[in-house]
Amino acid sequence: MTKTLQCISPIDGSVFAERPVMDPDKAARLLATARHAQKAWAARPLDERIKLVNAGVARLNEMKDEVVPELAHMMGRPVRYGGEFGGMNERSAYMAEIAERALAPIVLEDSESFARRIERVPHGLVGVIAPWNYPYMTAMNTIVPALIAGNAVAIKHATQTLLVGERIVRAFHEAGIPEELFVNLFLDHAGTEKLIGARSFDFINFTGSVGGGRAIERAAAGTFTGLGLELGGKDPAYVMEDADIDWAVDVLMDGAMFNAGQCCCGIERIYVAEKHFDSFVEKSVDWVGKLKLGNPLDEDTTIGPMANKRFAAEVRSQTEDALAQGAKALVDPKAFPKDDGGTYLMPQILIDVNHQMRVMREESFGPVVGIMPVKNDAEALDLMNDCEFGLTASLWTADPERAAAIGSDIETGTVFLNRADYLDPALCWTGCKNTGRGGALSEIGYHNLTRPKSYHMRKKQA
């Protein structure tokens, strides 16, 4: 009997999509063909590669009417938000725009006697193991620059968003990218690990859980395959006494609740200067109370179901644990009758929380946020750094110098001032501690998807 992968829709628990699991040997042959095709692709002029990749992105945009409801069915994002095309297009366009500069050789000498330079050359075959929460943007963060840099690409998408890799590859093929160069794989964990262990990839970019990252590292052990790992997050915000409270509430609550809280850089814990604590909490509860939990196919829905019952169960468990230890829940369940104990989970704000509670330590990845008062910058800094993750931190103050001083001591990949939950494609998207290693986007993203190759050419033999 053929083993299959099933996408269970969070809308109603039905099987939305199903695909047979590839035999690892068949997948290995596809990858070998892709690696062979990479040489001819890398030999094409850079501007030709950019043109074809841009055409692939454009073709994917033409599929928007299919993609948006498909995403709602697969992972629950409300259709009112129009998918991920805004962010995806911004990032793709920027990476295409900077390619010539980012990939240009570093010329140290070009004289009659010597040519000395460092070139950026493609790894060969890049594997993209993509997550379900932002399945297009996260995948395209790597796919676009990897192809532009001259690599072949294989994508293996999360089962929860089973059709995304298939759709991206189809769009790029229809736009003119060679079919053998860019391939989609339907694999289970065992098949993926077998291919990694056989050094079927020259570089792998994985976005997912800490456990998944550890499994990738174990599978790659001894192969010397390059890895980029973006793993968990527990991103903090610190609202200082001179902050614009209304603005902070609006941005931070959106950062905590958008996509049902299923964002690696979503706001999961907030520290507020004692002076503004009561006001901030009151305004936050009012903001969250205006959300509408419901079917993501309904245009009025502002917060859809979580992608899987298992994910919602973990958020409920963290919340119940906090309440048992003395936390207080402020959002009235009566305002969210759609909460069904399954994938549909109401948003929640918790106070009287502390760092002994799981909800303030472990990644929640759902629509719950804990808010604590703090006396000063030192206390806020200690609490922000009291975490195994380090992806982003959001600071709120009218004093940029104060924010810079605090930001320099935060153990994180990105420091935001008066904003949150945004990827600027000109900046490196990176993290520290259990958030992983490597970096995407920006010129550094190109550096991670290529390797340096030095040329020391003595032009005269004597």
Coordinates of C-alpha atoms in Angstrom, one line a residue:
M1 CA 0.0 0.0 0.0
T2 CA 1.4 3.4 -1.0
K3 CA 2.1 5.7 1.9
T4 CA 0.6 9.2 1.5
L5 CA 0.9 12.6 3.0
Q6 CA -2.4 14.3 4.0
C7 CA -3.2 17.9 4.6
I8 CA -6.0 18.0 7.2
S9 CA -7.9 21.3 6.9
P10 CA -8.3 23.2 10.1
I11 CA -11.6 24.6 8.9
D12 CA -13.5 21.3 9.3
G13 CA -11.0 18.5 9.9
S14 CA -11.5 17.1 6.3
V15 CA -8.6 15.9 4.1
F16 CA -8.0 18.8 1.8
A17 CA -5.1 17.4 -0.1
E18 CA -3.2 14.1 -0.4
R19 CA -0.1 13.1 -2.2
P20 CA 1.9 9.8 -2.3
V21 CA 5.2 9.8 -0.5
M22 CA 8.2 9.7 -2.9
D23 CA 10.5 6.7 -2.8
P24 CA 13.8 8.1 -1.6
D25 CA 15.6 6.4 -4.5
K26 CA 13.3 8.1 -7.0
A27 CA 13.8 11.4 -5.2
A28 CA 17.6 10.9 -5.3
R29 CA 17.5 10.5 -9.1
L30 CA 15.5 13.7 -9.4
L31 CA 18.1 15.5 -7.3
A32 CA 21.0 14.0 -9.3
T33 CA 19.3 15.4 -12.5
A34 CA 18.9 18.8 -10.9
R35 CA 22.5 18.9 -9.8
H36 CA 23.5 18.0 -13.4
A37 CA 21.3 20.8 -14.8
Q38 CA 22.8 23.3 -12.4
K39 CA 26.0 23.7 -14.4
A40 CA 24.3 24.9 -17.5
W41 CA 22.0 27.2 -15.5
A42 CA 25.0 28.8 -13.7
A43 CA 26.6 29.4 -17.0
R44 CA 23.7 31.6 -18.2
P45 CA 24.2 35.3 -17.9
L46 CA 23.1 36.7 -14.6
D47 CA 20.5 39.1 -16.2
E48 CA 18.9 36.1 -17.9
R49 CA 18.6 34.2 -14.7
I50 CA 17.1 37.3 -13.0
K51 CA 14.6 37.7 -15.8
L52 CA 13.4 34.1 -15.6
V53 CA 13.1 34.2 -11.8
N54 CA 11.1 37.4 -12.0
A55 CA 8.9 35.8 -14.5
G56 CA 8.3 32.9 -12.1
V57 CA 7.3 35.3 -9.4
A58 CA 4.9 37.1 -11.8
R59 CA 3.4 33.8 -12.9
L60 CA 2.8 32.8 -9.2
N61 CA 1.0 36.2 -8.7
E62 CA -1.3 35.3 -11.6
M63 CA -2.5 32.3 -9.5
K64 CA -3.6 34.5 -6.6
D65 CA -7.3 33.7 -6.9
E66 CA -6.4 30.0 -6.4
V67 CA -3.7 30.5 -3.8
V68 CA -5.6 32.6 -1.3
P69 CA -8.5 30.3 -0.6
E70 CA -6.2 27.3 -0.9
L71 CA -4.1 28.7 2.0
A72 CA -7.3 29.2 4.0
H73 CA -8.2 25.6 3.6
M74 CA -4.7 24.3 4.3
M75 CA -3.6 26.5 7.3
G76 CA -6.5 28.7 8.2
R77 CA -5.4 32.3 7.3
P78 CA -8.4 34.5 6.6
V79 CA -8.9 35.3 2.9
R80 CA -9.5 39.0 3.7
Y81 CA -5.7 39.3 4.0
G82 CA -5.0 38.3 0.4
G83 CA -2.3 35.7 1.1
E84 CA 1.3 36.6 1.2
F85 CA 1.8 38.3 -2.1
G86 CA 2.8 41.7 -0.6
G87 CA 5.7 40.5 1.4
M88 CA 6.7 37.9 -1.1
N89 CA 6.8 40.4 -4.0
E90 CA 8.7 43.0 -1.9
R91 CA 11.4 40.5 -0.9
S92 CA 11.7 38.9 -4.3
A93 CA 12.0 42.2 -6.1
Y94 CA 14.7 43.4 -3.7
M95 CA 16.8 40.3 -4.0
A96 CA 16.6 40.5 -7.8
E97 CA 17.6 44.2 -7.6
I98 CA 20.7 43.7 -5.5
A99 CA 21.9 40.5 -7.2
E100 CA 24.5 42.1 -9.4
R101 CA 26.1 44.0 -6.5
A102 CA 25.8 41.1 -4.0
L103 CA 27.4 38.5 -6.4
A104 CA 30.0 40.8 -7.9
P105 CA 33.6 39.7 -7.4
I106 CA 35.9 41.4 -4.9
V107 CA 38.7 42.5 -7.1
L108 CA 42.0 43.1 -5.2
E109 CA 44.3 43.5 -8.1
D110 CA 44.1 43.5 -11.9
S111 CA 47.6 44.6 -13.1
E112 CA 50.0 43.4 -15.8
S113 CA 51.5 41.0 -13.3
F114 CA 48.6 39.7 -11.2
A115 CA 44.9 39.2 -11.1
R116 CA 43.6 38.6 -7.6
R117 CA 39.9 38.4 -6.8
I118 CA 37.3 36.6 -4.8
E119 CA 34.2 35.3 -6.6
R120 CA 30.9 34.1 -5.3
V121 CA 30.0 30.7 -6.8
P122 CA 26.8 28.7 -6.3
H123 CA 26.8 25.8 -3.9
G124 CA 25.2 23.5 -6.5
L125 CA 21.9 22.0 -5.3
V126 CA 20.1 23.9 -2.5
G127 CA 17.4 22.1 -0.5
V128 CA 14.6 24.2 0.9
I129 CA 12.6 22.6 3.7
A130 CA 9.8 25.1 4.2
P131 CA 7.2 25.6 7.0
W132 CA 3.4 25.9 7.0
N133 CA 2.9 29.2 8.8
Y134 CA 4.0 31.6 6.0
P135 CA 4.5 28.9 3.3
Y136 CA 5.1 31.2 0.4
M137 CA 7.2 34.0 1.9
T138 CA 9.5 31.8 3.9
A139 CA 10.2 29.5 0.9
M140 CA 10.7 32.3 -1.6
N141 CA 13.2 34.0 0.8
T142 CA 15.6 31.2 -0.3
I143 CA 14.2 30.1 -3.7
V144 CA 14.6 33.4 -5.4
P145 CA 18.2 34.3 -4.4
A146 CA 19.3 30.6 -4.7
L147 CA 18.2 30.4 -8.4
I148 CA 19.5 33.9 -9.2
A149 CA 22.9 32.9 -7.8
G150 CA 23.0 29.9 -10.1
N151 CA 21.9 27.1 -7.9
A152 CA 19.5 24.3 -8.6
V153 CA 16.7 24.1 -6.0
A154 CA 14.6 21.3 -4.5
I155 CA 11.7 22.2 -2.2
K156 CA 10.2 19.9 0.4
H157 CA 7.2 21.6 2.0
A158 CA 5.4 21.0 5.3
T159 CA 2.6 18.5 5.0
Q160 CA 0.1 21.1 6.5
T161 CA 0.7 23.2 3.3
L162 CA 1.2 20.3 1.0
L163 CA 0.3 22.0 -2.2
V164 CA 2.5 25.1 -1.9
G165 CA 5.8 23.6 -3.2
E166 CA 4.0 22.0 -6.1
R167 CA 2.3 25.3 -7.0
I168 CA 5.5 27.3 -6.8
V169 CA 7.4 24.9 -9.0
R170 CA 4.6 24.8 -11.5
A171 CA 4.6 28.6 -11.7
F172 CA 8.3 28.8 -12.3
H173 CA 8.3 26.0 -14.9
E174 CA 5.5 27.8 -16.8
A175 CA 7.6 30.9 -16.7
G176 CA 10.5 29.2 -18.3
I177 CA 12.7 27.9 -15.5
P178 CA 14.0 24.4 -16.7
E179 CA 11.9 21.6 -15.2
E180 CA 14.9 19.5 -14.2
L181 CA 16.5 22.5 -12.4
F182 CA 13.8 23.2 -9.9
V183 CA 11.9 20.3 -8.4
N184 CA 9.3 19.6 -5.7
L185 CA 9.6 16.7 -3.3
F186 CA 6.8 14.9 -1.4
L187 CA 8.8 13.2 1.4
D188 CA 8.2 12.0 5.0
H189 CA 10.8 12.6 7.7
A190 CA 12.6 9.3 7.2
G191 CA 13.0 9.9 3.5
T192 CA 14.2 13.5 4.0
E193 CA 16.8 12.4 6.6
K194 CA 18.0 9.6 4.3
L195 CA 18.7 12.0 1.4
I196 CA 20.4 14.5 3.7
G197 CA 22.6 11.7 5.1
A198 CA 23.5 10.7 1.6
R199 CA 24.7 14.2 0.9
S200 CA 22.1 14.7 -1.8
F201 CA 22.2 18.5 -1.2
D202 CA 25.0 21.0 -1.2
F203 CA 23.2 23.4 1.1
I204 CA 20.0 23.1 3.1
N205 CA 17.8 25.9 4.4
F206 CA 15.3 24.7 7.0
T207 CA 12.6 26.8 8.7
G208 CA 10.7 25.1 11.5
S209 CA 10.9 23.8 15.1
V210 CA 13.9 23.4 17.3
G211 CA 13.3 19.7 17.2
G212 CA 13.2 19.7 13.4
G213 CA 16.4 21.6 13.3
R214 CA 18.1 19.1 15.6
A215 CA 16.9 16.3 13.3
I216 CA 18.4 18.0 10.3
E217 CA 21.7 18.5 12.0
R218 CA 21.8 14.9 13.1
A219 CA 21.0 13.7 9.6
A220 CA 23.7 16.0 8.1
A221 CA 26.4 15.0 10.7
G222 CA 29.6 14.1 8.9
T223 CA 28.5 15.2 5.5
F224 CA 29.7 18.8 5.9
T225 CA 26.6 20.0 4.2
G226 CA 26.0 23.7 4.8
L227 CA 22.9 24.4 6.9
G228 CA 20.8 27.5 7.4
L229 CA 18.4 27.0 10.3
E230 CA 15.6 29.4 11.4
L231 CA 13.9 27.8 14.4
G232 CA 11.8 28.9 17.3
G233 CA 11.1 32.3 18.8
K234 CA 9.7 33.9 21.9
D235 CA 9.9 37.5 20.8
P236 CA 9.6 40.3 23.5
A237 CA 8.5 43.9 23.4
Y238 CA 9.5 46.6 25.9
V239 CA 7.2 49.6 26.2
M240 CA 9.0 52.5 28.0
E241 CA 7.5 55.3 29.9
D242 CA 7.8 57.8 27.0
A243 CA 6.2 55.5 24.4
D244 CA 3.2 56.4 22.4
I245 CA 0.9 53.9 24.1
D246 CA -1.9 53.9 21.5
W247 CA 0.5 53.2 18.7
A248 CA 2.3 50.5 20.7
V249 CA -0.9 48.7 21.5
D250 CA -2.1 48.7 17.9
V251 CA 1.2 47.3 16.5
L252 CA 2.0 44.9 19.3
M253 CA -1.4 43.4 19.5
D254 CA -1.4 42.9 15.7
G255 CA 2.0 41.3 16.1
A256 CA 0.7 39.0 18.8
M257 CA -2.5 38.0 17.1
F258 CA -2.1 38.1 13.3
N259 CA -2.2 34.7 11.6
A260 CA -3.6 33.4 14.9
G261 CA -0.3 34.1 16.5
Q262 CA 1.5 31.6 14.2
C263 CA 4.5 33.7 13.3
C264 CA 8.1 33.0 14.2
C265 CA 8.6 36.7 14.9
G266 CA 5.2 37.3 16.5
I267 CA 5.1 39.1 19.9
E268 CA 4.7 36.6 22.7
R269 CA 5.7 38.6 25.8
I270 CA 5.4 42.2 26.6
Y271 CA 7.1 44.2 29.4
V272 CA 5.6 47.6 30.1
A273 CA 6.8 50.5 32.3
E274 CA 4.8 50.5 35.5
K275 CA 3.6 54.0 34.8
H276 CA 1.6 52.8 31.7
F277 CA 0.9 49.2 32.7
D278 CA -2.8 49.5 33.5
S279 CA -3.5 51.7 30.5
F280 CA -1.6 49.5 28.1
V281 CA -3.4 46.4 29.3
E282 CA -6.9 48.0 29.2
K283 CA -6.3 49.3 25.6
S284 CA -4.9 45.9 24.6
V285 CA -7.9 44.0 25.9
D286 CA -10.2 46.4 24.0
W287 CA -8.2 45.9 20.8
V288 CA -8.3 42.1 21.0
G289 CA -11.9 42.1 21.9
K290 CA -12.7 43.5 18.4
L291 CA -11.3 40.5 16.6
K292 CA -13.7 38.1 14.9
L293 CA -12.8 34.4 15.2
G294 CA -14.4 32.3 12.4
N295 CA -14.2 30.5 9.2
P296 CA -11.2 31.9 7.2
L297 CA -13.2 31.8 4.0
D298 CA -15.6 34.4 5.5
E299 CA -14.5 37.9 4.5
D300 CA -15.5 39.3 7.9
T301 CA -13.1 36.9 9.8
T302 CA -10.0 38.6 11.2
I303 CA -8.6 35.6 13.1
G304 CA -9.0 32.1 11.7
P305 CA -8.4 28.6 13.2
M306 CA -5.0 27.4 14.2
A307 CA -3.5 25.2 11.6
N308 CA -3.7 22.0 13.6
K309 CA -5.5 20.7 16.7
R310 CA -2.2 19.8 18.1
F311 CA -0.9 23.3 17.9
A312 CA -4.0 24.7 19.5
A313 CA -3.8 22.1 22.3
E314 CA -0.3 23.3 23.2
V315 CA -1.5 26.9 23.5
R316 CA -4.4 25.9 25.7
S317 CA -2.1 23.8 27.9
Q318 CA 0.3 26.7 28.4
T319 CA -2.6 29.0 29.2
E320 CA -4.1 26.6 31.7
D321 CA -0.7 26.0 33.3
A322 CA -0.3 29.8 33.8
L323 CA -3.8 30.2 35.3
A324 CA -3.1 27.4 37.7
Q325 CA -0.1 29.3 38.9
G326 CA -1.9 32.5 39.5
A327 CA -2.1 34.2 36.1
K328 CA -5.3 36.1 35.2
A329 CA -7.0 35.9 31.8
L330 CA -8.6 39.2 30.7
V331 CA -10.4 38.4 27.4
D332 CA -14.0 37.3 27.9
P333 CA -14.7 33.9 26.3
K334 CA -18.3 35.0 25.7
A335 CA -16.9 37.4 23.0
F336 CA -15.6 34.4 21.0
P337 CA -18.3 31.7 20.9
K338 CA -16.6 30.1 17.9
D339 CA -13.9 28.6 20.1
D340 CA -14.6 24.9 19.8
G341 CA -11.9 23.3 21.8
G342 CA -10.2 22.2 18.6
T343 CA -8.5 24.3 16.0
Y344 CA -10.7 27.4 16.6
L345 CA -9.0 29.1 19.6
M346 CA -9.9 32.5 21.0
P347 CA -7.2 35.1 21.6
Q348 CA -6.1 35.7 25.1
I349 CA -4.2 38.3 27.2
L350 CA -2.6 37.2 30.5
I351 CA -1.4 39.3 33.4
D352 CA 0.1 38.4 36.8
V353 CA 2.5 36.2 34.8
N354 CA 6.1 35.4 35.6
H355 CA 9.0 33.5 34.0
Q356 CA 8.3 30.3 36.0
M357 CA 5.3 29.9 33.7
R358 CA 5.6 28.0 30.4
V359 CA 3.6 30.6 28.6
M360 CA 6.5 33.1 29.3
R361 CA 9.3 30.7 28.5
E362 CA 8.3 28.3 25.8
E363 CA 7.3 29.2 22.2
S364 CA 3.5 29.4 22.1
F365 CA 3.0 30.0 18.4
G366 CA -0.7 31.0 19.0
P367 CA -2.9 33.9 19.9
V368 CA -1.9 34.4 23.5
V369 CA 0.4 37.0 25.0
G370 CA 1.6 37.6 28.6
I371 CA 2.1 41.2 29.8
M372 CA 4.3 42.1 32.8
P373 CA 5.1 45.5 34.5
V374 CA 8.8 46.5 34.9
K375 CA 10.5 49.1 37.0
N376 CA 13.3 50.1 34.7
D377 CA 15.5 49.3 31.7
A378 CA 17.7 46.9 33.6
E379 CA 14.8 44.7 34.7
A380 CA 13.3 44.7 31.2
L381 CA 16.6 43.7 29.7
D382 CA 17.1 40.9 32.1
L383 CA 13.6 39.6 31.3
M384 CA 14.0 39.9 27.5
N385 CA 17.3 38.0 27.7
D386 CA 15.8 35.3 30.0
C387 CA 14.9 33.1 27.1
E388 CA 16.4 30.2 25.0
F389 CA 15.5 32.0 21.8
G390 CA 16.7 35.1 20.0
L391 CA 14.9 36.2 16.8
T392 CA 13.6 39.8 17.3
A393 CA 13.0 42.3 20.1
S394 CA 10.7 45.3 19.9
L395 CA 11.5 48.5 21.8
W396 CA 9.1 51.4 22.2
T397 CA 10.4 54.9 23.2
A398 CA 10.8 58.4 21.8
D399 CA 14.5 58.2 22.5
P400 CA 16.5 56.4 19.7
E401 CA 19.8 56.6 21.6
R402 CA 18.3 54.9 24.7
A403 CA 16.8 52.2 22.4
A404 CA 20.2 51.7 20.7
A405 CA 21.9 51.3 24.1
I406 CA 19.3 48.7 25.3
G407 CA 19.3 47.0 21.9
S408 CA 23.1 46.4 21.9
D409 CA 22.6 44.2 25.0
I410 CA 19.6 42.2 23.8
E411 CA 20.5 38.7 22.7
T412 CA 18.6 38.7 19.4
G413 CA 18.9 38.7 15.7
T414 CA 16.9 41.9 15.0
V415 CA 16.1 45.0 17.2
F416 CA 13.0 46.9 16.2
L417 CA 12.3 50.5 17.4
N418 CA 8.6 51.5 17.4
R419 CA 7.6 48.6 15.1
A420 CA 7.5 44.8 15.2
D421 CA 6.9 41.7 13.2
Y422 CA 8.3 42.9 9.9
L423 CA 11.1 41.6 7.6
D424 CA 13.0 44.3 5.8
P425 CA 14.6 42.5 2.8
A426 CA 17.6 44.9 2.9
L427 CA 18.5 43.6 6.4
C428 CA 19.7 40.1 7.3
W429 CA 17.0 37.9 8.8
T430 CA 18.9 35.9 11.4
G431 CA 18.8 34.8 15.0
C432 CA 20.9 33.4 17.9
K433 CA 20.6 30.8 20.6
N434 CA 18.0 28.2 19.9
T435 CA 16.5 30.3 17.1
G436 CA 19.3 28.8 14.9
R437 CA 22.0 30.1 12.6
G438 CA 22.7 31.5 9.2
G439 CA 20.8 34.3 7.6
A440 CA 18.4 35.0 4.8
L441 CA 17.6 38.1 2.6
S442 CA 20.0 41.1 2.2
E443 CA 23.4 40.7 0.6
I444 CA 24.3 38.3 3.3
G445 CA 21.5 36.0 2.1
Y446 CA 23.4 35.7 -1.2
H447 CA 26.6 35.0 0.7
N448 CA 25.0 32.1 2.5
L449 CA 23.7 30.7 -0.8
T450 CA 27.1 30.8 -2.5
R451 CA 30.7 30.0 -1.5
P452 CA 33.8 32.2 -1.9
K453 CA 36.3 31.1 -4.5
S454 CA 39.7 32.9 -4.7
Y455 CA 41.8 33.5 -7.8
H456 CA 45.5 34.3 -7.5
M457 CA 46.6 34.5 -11.1
R458 CA 50.3 35.3 -11.9
K459 CA 50.2 36.5 -15.5
K460 CA 53.9 36.2 -16.2
Q461 CA 55.8 32.9 -15.8
A462 CA 59.1 34.5 -14.9

